[in-house]
Amino acid sequence: MKQMMKMMALGASVSALAALVGCSQAGPMATAGEFEIEGKVYGMPKAEVFREDYRGDAVVGDTMTASPHLAKLDYAGNKTHQVRLDTLSQKVEVAPGVSYTAWTFGGSVPGPVLHVREGDRVVFTMKNRSDEAVLVSEPGKGAAPFYRQMSDNPYQKPEAAISPMPHSMDFHSGTVAADDKWRSISPGETVQFEWVANYPGVYMYHCGTSSVLMHTAMGQYGAVVVSPKEGYPTEADHEYVITQSEFYLQQVGESYIYDHQAAMANNPSHVTFNGHVSALMDQPLRAKKGDRVRLYVLNAGPNGTSSFHVIGAIFDRVWYEGNLENEWRGMQTVLLGASNGAVMEFIVPEDGLYKLVDHEFHDAERGAAGALIAAPAQ
């Protein structure tokens, strides 16, 4: 094993290099103590926890988007991404007339999609702003694409709320010591750490603070897409991100609150694609006859499985967890446990309406349904 380990050149700490302004043009830099095995980098520097007087955008990073959008990676090789994703309390809608005070990453449920390439480095900063009333509709100049896409989203209607709680960030796409990087921070504190995208895939991120079930069900989850270094072997005409998740809400008067007993019993009130029962029904995905559509699908759970299916199509290729090593052909459904993801492709056979469903129909009838419309461009 020692012969396989190659200590990387020492360098300055990446975390001290740049302000939080999207992607650095410089490639990933080595830091003291890192080592490499089979091209994968391990041994990140210790996380830092501090306090800062930050009142800026809660989401920073030029490859941070709102589902179902996925940012293009318009650079060659690898890169260091400066990413901020603050945790906020927001009142959001998950179905017509059903809103609750969610715990969020960046103000939406699910949180923003982060897109990076295998081998990229992420310098991540998160401030716990659960004790502030933060508006997500007033982004600053040069804000992440996430903000424009959120402003076009008529569903969640986020409103600032205050619900002070300790929170943390658990990136499934990171290979680090969880007790260091995924530590909980209190309201007003900021944590900063690094990770390298060693493995391609569709990954979940979530809050790992106890009760993890409660924090996840309250809305603290999202997707990281790590594209393979050399890309996928096919060329897609359209790429969309779909995150399935459950909500456990009970009505109290005119309000809705989280129901922990329902969550423990795995009895969701709503199951959604991209956070709202209408998100992909009223605003369907678009394609044309003959197009190759690539879906990045994540089942965030927190409890249930998903049998993802497109009515009228067969998945031409599927890469389970998004890894090229895990290729399947000719799949009618793809079974995803909680936190599993996959990249699924299909050819649109003809003009028409193609429904997207969790083929576990009790979930589809709770809201896990959407649509893709194939029609000539107008």
Coordinates of C-alpha atoms in Angstrom, one line a residue:
M1 CA 0.0 0.0 0.0
K2 CA 2.8 2.4 0.8
Q3 CA 4.2 2.0 -2.7
M4 CA 0.8 3.2 -4.0
M5 CA 0.8 6.2 -1.9
K6 CA 2.3 9.3 -3.3
M7 CA 2.6 12.3 -1.1
M8 CA 1.5 15.4 -3.1
A9 CA 3.6 18.5 -3.2
L10 CA 3.1 20.9 -0.3
G11 CA 1.3 24.1 -1.0
A12 CA -0.6 26.9 0.6
S13 CA -3.9 26.1 2.2
V14 CA -6.6 26.5 -0.4
S15 CA -9.0 27.8 2.1
A16 CA -7.0 30.9 2.5
L17 CA -6.6 31.6 -1.1
A18 CA -9.8 33.2 -2.4
A19 CA -12.9 35.1 -1.5
L20 CA -16.1 33.2 -2.1
V21 CA -16.7 34.2 -5.7
G22 CA -17.6 31.1 -7.7
C23 CA -15.0 28.9 -9.3
S24 CA -11.3 29.6 -9.2
Q25 CA -9.6 29.4 -12.6
A26 CA -6.6 27.7 -11.0
G27 CA -6.7 23.9 -10.8
P28 CA -6.9 22.1 -7.5
M29 CA -3.8 22.7 -5.3
A30 CA -2.2 20.3 -3.0
T31 CA -2.1 21.1 0.7
A32 CA 0.2 19.7 3.4
G33 CA -0.6 16.2 4.4
E34 CA -2.5 15.1 1.4
F35 CA -1.8 11.8 -0.3
E36 CA -2.9 10.1 -3.5
I37 CA -4.0 6.5 -4.2
E38 CA -4.9 5.5 -7.7
G39 CA -5.4 9.1 -8.7
K40 CA -7.7 9.9 -5.8
V41 CA -6.7 12.6 -3.3
Y42 CA -7.2 12.1 0.5
G43 CA -6.1 13.8 3.7
M44 CA -7.8 17.1 3.6
P45 CA -6.8 19.9 6.0
K46 CA -8.8 20.3 9.2
A47 CA -12.1 22.2 9.1
E48 CA -12.2 25.7 10.5
V49 CA -15.1 27.1 12.6
F50 CA -15.3 30.8 13.1
R51 CA -17.7 33.8 13.3
E52 CA -18.0 36.3 10.5
D53 CA -20.1 39.3 9.8
Y54 CA -21.5 38.0 6.5
R55 CA -24.9 39.2 5.2
G56 CA -24.4 38.4 1.5
D57 CA -25.8 35.7 -0.8
A58 CA -26.6 32.4 0.9
V59 CA -25.6 30.5 -2.3
V60 CA -22.3 31.3 -4.0
G61 CA -20.8 29.3 -6.8
D62 CA -21.2 29.5 -10.6
T63 CA -22.2 25.8 -10.9
M64 CA -24.9 26.1 -8.3
T65 CA -28.3 25.7 -9.9
A66 CA -31.9 25.1 -8.9
S67 CA -33.4 21.7 -9.9
P68 CA -34.1 20.6 -12.6
H69 CA -31.3 22.7 -14.1
L70 CA -27.6 21.5 -14.3
A71 CA -24.8 24.0 -14.9
K72 CA -22.5 23.4 -17.9
L73 CA -18.9 22.7 -17.0
D74 CA -17.3 25.1 -19.5
Y75 CA -13.7 24.5 -18.5
A76 CA -11.0 22.0 -19.3
G77 CA -9.4 19.7 -16.8
N78 CA -10.0 20.3 -13.1
K79 CA -10.8 23.3 -11.0
T80 CA -11.1 24.5 -7.5
H81 CA -14.7 25.6 -6.7
Q82 CA -15.4 28.2 -4.1
V83 CA -18.8 27.3 -2.8
R84 CA -21.0 28.8 -0.1
L85 CA -24.3 27.3 1.0
D86 CA -25.7 28.9 4.1
T87 CA -28.4 27.2 6.2
L88 CA -31.6 29.2 6.5
S89 CA -35.1 28.8 7.9
Q90 CA -37.7 29.5 5.2
K91 CA -41.4 29.0 4.9
V92 CA -41.9 27.0 1.7
E93 CA -44.9 25.4 -0.1
V94 CA -44.8 21.7 -1.0
A95 CA -48.3 21.4 -2.4
P96 CA -51.1 23.9 -3.1
G97 CA -52.1 25.4 0.2
V98 CA -49.5 23.3 2.2
S99 CA -46.6 25.3 3.5
Y100 CA -44.3 24.8 6.5
T101 CA -41.3 26.4 8.1
A102 CA -38.5 24.4 6.6
W103 CA -34.8 24.1 7.5
T104 CA -33.0 24.6 4.3
F105 CA -29.6 24.8 2.6
G106 CA -29.7 28.1 0.6
G107 CA -33.4 28.7 1.0
S108 CA -35.0 26.0 -1.2
V109 CA -36.1 22.4 -0.7
P110 CA -34.2 20.6 -2.1
G111 CA -31.1 22.7 -1.8
P112 CA -29.2 23.9 -4.9
V113 CA -27.5 21.4 -7.2
L114 CA -23.7 21.5 -7.2
H115 CA -22.1 20.3 -10.5
V116 CA -18.3 19.5 -10.5
R117 CA -16.0 17.2 -12.4
E118 CA -14.3 14.2 -11.1
G119 CA -11.0 15.4 -9.6
D120 CA -12.3 18.9 -8.9
R121 CA -11.7 20.4 -5.4
V122 CA -14.5 22.1 -3.5
V123 CA -13.7 24.7 -0.8
F124 CA -17.0 24.8 1.1
T125 CA -18.2 27.5 3.5
M126 CA -21.5 27.4 5.4
K127 CA -22.8 29.9 7.9
N128 CA -25.7 28.8 10.2
R129 CA -28.1 31.7 9.7
S130 CA -31.1 29.9 11.2
D131 CA -31.4 32.8 13.6
E132 CA -31.7 35.4 10.8
A133 CA -34.6 36.4 8.6
V134 CA -32.9 36.0 5.2
L135 CA -34.5 36.8 1.9
V136 CA -33.4 34.6 -1.0
S137 CA -35.0 36.7 -3.6
E138 CA -32.6 39.6 -3.6
P139 CA -29.3 38.2 -4.9
G140 CA -26.3 40.4 -5.3
K141 CA -24.4 41.1 -8.5
G142 CA -22.8 38.0 -10.0
A143 CA -25.0 35.7 -8.0
A144 CA -25.2 32.0 -8.6
P145 CA -27.5 30.8 -11.5
F146 CA -29.6 29.3 -8.7
Y147 CA -31.2 32.7 -7.9
R148 CA -32.5 33.4 -11.4
Q149 CA -33.9 29.9 -11.6
M150 CA -35.5 30.3 -8.2
S151 CA -37.1 33.5 -9.2
D152 CA -38.7 31.6 -12.2
N153 CA -40.1 29.0 -9.8
P154 CA -43.7 29.8 -8.9
Y155 CA -44.1 27.0 -6.4
Q156 CA -42.2 27.1 -3.2
K157 CA -42.8 30.9 -2.6
P158 CA -40.0 31.0 0.1
E159 CA -40.5 33.5 2.9
A160 CA -37.9 34.4 5.5
A161 CA -38.3 32.6 8.9
I162 CA -36.4 32.3 12.1
S163 CA -35.8 28.9 13.7
P164 CA -32.5 28.8 15.5
M165 CA -31.0 25.3 15.5
P166 CA -27.5 23.7 15.2
H167 CA -26.9 22.3 11.8
S168 CA -24.1 20.6 9.7
M169 CA -23.3 19.5 6.2
D170 CA -22.7 15.9 5.1
F171 CA -21.6 15.6 1.5
H172 CA -21.8 12.0 0.4
S173 CA -19.5 13.0 -2.5
G174 CA -16.7 13.8 0.0
T175 CA -14.2 11.4 1.4
V176 CA -13.2 12.9 4.7
A177 CA -13.3 12.4 8.4
A178 CA -17.0 13.1 9.3
D179 CA -16.4 14.1 12.9
D180 CA -14.2 16.9 11.6
K181 CA -15.8 18.2 8.4
W182 CA -19.5 17.3 9.1
R183 CA -19.5 18.7 12.6
S184 CA -22.5 20.7 13.9
I185 CA -22.3 24.4 14.2
S186 CA -24.4 26.7 16.2
P187 CA -26.4 29.7 14.9
G188 CA -24.0 32.5 14.0
E189 CA -21.1 30.1 13.4
T190 CA -19.4 29.4 10.1
V191 CA -17.7 26.2 9.1
Q192 CA -15.2 25.9 6.2
F193 CA -13.6 22.8 4.8
E194 CA -12.4 21.1 1.6
W195 CA -13.0 17.9 -0.3
V196 CA -12.0 16.5 -3.6
A197 CA -14.6 14.9 -5.9
N198 CA -12.7 11.5 -6.1
Y199 CA -15.6 9.5 -7.5
P200 CA -18.1 10.4 -10.3
G201 CA -21.8 10.0 -9.4
V202 CA -25.0 11.5 -8.3
Y203 CA -24.7 12.2 -4.6
M204 CA -26.9 13.3 -1.8
Y205 CA -25.9 16.0 0.7
H206 CA -27.8 16.6 3.9
C207 CA -27.6 17.8 7.5
G208 CA -26.2 15.2 9.8
T209 CA -27.1 16.8 13.1
S210 CA -29.3 14.6 15.4
S211 CA -32.0 13.8 14.7
V212 CA -30.8 13.2 11.2
L213 CA -34.2 12.0 10.2
M214 CA -35.8 15.2 11.4
H215 CA -33.2 17.5 9.9
T216 CA -33.5 15.8 6.5
A217 CA -37.3 15.6 6.6
M218 CA -37.4 19.3 7.5
G219 CA -35.7 20.0 4.1
Q220 CA -32.0 19.9 4.5
Y221 CA -30.8 17.9 1.5
G222 CA -29.8 18.3 -2.1
A223 CA -27.7 16.8 -4.9
V224 CA -24.1 17.0 -6.0
V225 CA -23.5 15.8 -9.6
V226 CA -19.8 14.7 -10.2
S227 CA -19.4 14.2 -13.9
P228 CA -16.8 11.6 -14.9
K229 CA -13.4 13.1 -15.8
E230 CA -13.8 12.1 -19.5
G231 CA -17.6 12.5 -19.5
Y232 CA -20.2 9.9 -20.3
P233 CA -19.8 7.9 -23.6
T234 CA -23.1 9.3 -25.1
E235 CA -24.0 12.8 -26.0
A236 CA -27.2 14.0 -24.4
D237 CA -29.5 16.6 -26.0
H238 CA -31.1 17.5 -22.6
E239 CA -29.9 17.0 -19.0
Y240 CA -32.2 17.4 -16.0
V241 CA -31.9 16.8 -12.3
I242 CA -34.7 15.2 -10.3
T243 CA -34.6 14.8 -6.6
Q244 CA -37.3 12.7 -5.0
S245 CA -38.1 13.1 -1.3
E246 CA -40.8 12.7 1.3
F247 CA -42.5 15.2 3.6
Y248 CA -44.1 14.3 6.9
L249 CA -46.5 17.1 7.7
Q250 CA -49.6 17.4 9.8
Q251 CA -52.1 20.2 9.8
V252 CA -52.5 22.2 13.0
G253 CA -55.1 24.9 12.5
E254 CA -54.3 26.6 9.3
S255 CA -50.6 25.7 9.5
Y256 CA -48.5 22.6 8.8
I257 CA -45.7 21.3 11.0
Y258 CA -43.3 18.4 10.9
D259 CA -44.7 15.1 12.3
H260 CA -41.9 13.0 13.8
Q261 CA -44.2 10.0 14.5
A262 CA -45.2 9.9 10.9
A263 CA -41.5 10.1 9.9
M264 CA -40.6 7.3 12.2
A265 CA -43.4 5.2 10.8
N266 CA -42.4 6.1 7.2
N267 CA -45.9 7.4 6.5
P268 CA -45.3 10.6 4.4
S269 CA -48.0 13.1 3.8
H270 CA -46.4 14.1 0.4
V271 CA -43.7 12.6 -1.9
T272 CA -42.3 15.0 -4.4
F273 CA -40.0 15.5 -7.3
N274 CA -37.9 18.6 -6.8
G275 CA -39.7 19.7 -3.7
H276 CA -43.3 20.3 -4.8
V277 CA -46.0 18.1 -6.1
S278 CA -46.6 20.4 -9.1
A279 CA -43.0 21.1 -9.9
L280 CA -42.6 18.7 -12.8
M281 CA -46.3 18.5 -13.6
D282 CA -47.2 22.1 -14.3
Q283 CA -43.7 22.8 -15.7
P284 CA -42.8 19.6 -17.6
L285 CA -39.4 18.8 -18.9
R286 CA -39.0 19.4 -22.7
A287 CA -37.4 17.4 -25.5
K288 CA -38.0 16.5 -29.1
K289 CA -38.6 13.3 -30.9
G290 CA -35.4 11.4 -31.3
D291 CA -33.6 13.3 -28.6
R292 CA -31.4 11.5 -26.0
V293 CA -32.5 12.7 -22.5
R294 CA -30.2 12.3 -19.6
L295 CA -31.7 12.3 -16.1
Y296 CA -29.7 12.7 -12.9
V297 CA -32.0 11.1 -10.4
L298 CA -31.4 11.2 -6.6
N299 CA -33.7 9.6 -4.0
A300 CA -33.1 11.8 -1.0
G301 CA -35.6 9.8 1.1
P302 CA -35.1 10.2 4.0
N303 CA -36.9 6.8 4.4
G304 CA -38.5 5.4 1.3
T305 CA -37.3 3.7 -1.9
S306 CA -38.1 4.9 -5.4
S307 CA -38.9 2.8 -8.5
F308 CA -38.2 5.5 -11.0
H309 CA -40.0 5.0 -14.3
V310 CA -40.8 6.9 -17.5
I311 CA -44.1 5.8 -18.9
G312 CA -43.6 5.0 -22.6
A313 CA -39.8 4.8 -22.5
I314 CA -37.1 2.4 -21.7
F315 CA -33.8 3.5 -20.2
D316 CA -31.3 2.9 -22.9
R317 CA -28.4 3.2 -20.5
V318 CA -28.2 3.6 -16.7
W319 CA -25.2 4.3 -14.7
Y320 CA -26.0 3.3 -11.1
E321 CA -24.8 6.0 -8.7
G322 CA -23.6 7.8 -11.8
N323 CA -20.4 5.8 -12.0
L324 CA -19.3 4.5 -15.5
E325 CA -18.3 1.2 -13.9
N326 CA -21.9 0.5 -13.0
E327 CA -23.6 0.4 -16.4
W328 CA -27.0 -1.2 -17.1
R329 CA -28.9 -1.5 -20.4
G330 CA -32.6 -1.7 -21.2
M331 CA -34.1 -0.8 -17.8
Q332 CA -37.8 -0.3 -17.3
T333 CA -37.5 1.0 -13.8
V334 CA -34.5 1.9 -11.6
L335 CA -34.8 1.0 -7.9
L336 CA -33.2 3.6 -5.7
G337 CA -32.9 3.3 -1.9
A338 CA -32.8 6.3 0.3
S339 CA -29.7 8.3 -0.7
N340 CA -29.1 6.3 -3.9
G341 CA -28.7 8.1 -7.2
A342 CA -28.3 7.2 -10.9
V343 CA -27.8 8.6 -14.3
M344 CA -30.5 7.4 -16.7
E345 CA -30.8 8.0 -20.4
F346 CA -33.6 7.3 -22.9
I347 CA -34.4 8.1 -26.5
V348 CA -37.6 10.0 -27.0
P349 CA -39.5 7.7 -29.5
E350 CA -42.1 10.1 -30.8
D351 CA -43.9 13.3 -30.0
G352 CA -46.2 13.1 -27.0
L353 CA -46.5 13.2 -23.2
Y354 CA -44.2 11.0 -21.1
K355 CA -45.1 10.7 -17.4
L356 CA -42.3 10.4 -14.9
V357 CA -43.4 8.4 -11.8
D358 CA -42.2 6.5 -8.8
H359 CA -43.8 3.2 -9.8
E360 CA -44.5 2.5 -6.1
F361 CA -47.9 4.0 -6.8
H362 CA -48.7 5.0 -3.2
D363 CA -45.8 7.5 -3.6
A364 CA -46.9 8.6 -7.1
E365 CA -50.4 9.4 -5.7
R366 CA -48.7 11.4 -2.9
G367 CA -47.1 13.6 -5.5
A368 CA -44.0 11.7 -6.9
A369 CA -45.0 12.4 -10.5
G370 CA -44.0 14.6 -13.3
A371 CA -43.9 14.8 -17.1
L372 CA -41.8 15.3 -20.2
I373 CA -43.4 16.8 -23.3
A374 CA -41.9 16.0 -26.7
A375 CA -43.1 18.3 -29.3
P376 CA -41.6 20.2 -32.3
A377 CA -40.1 23.6 -31.3
Q378 CA -42.6 26.4 -31.7

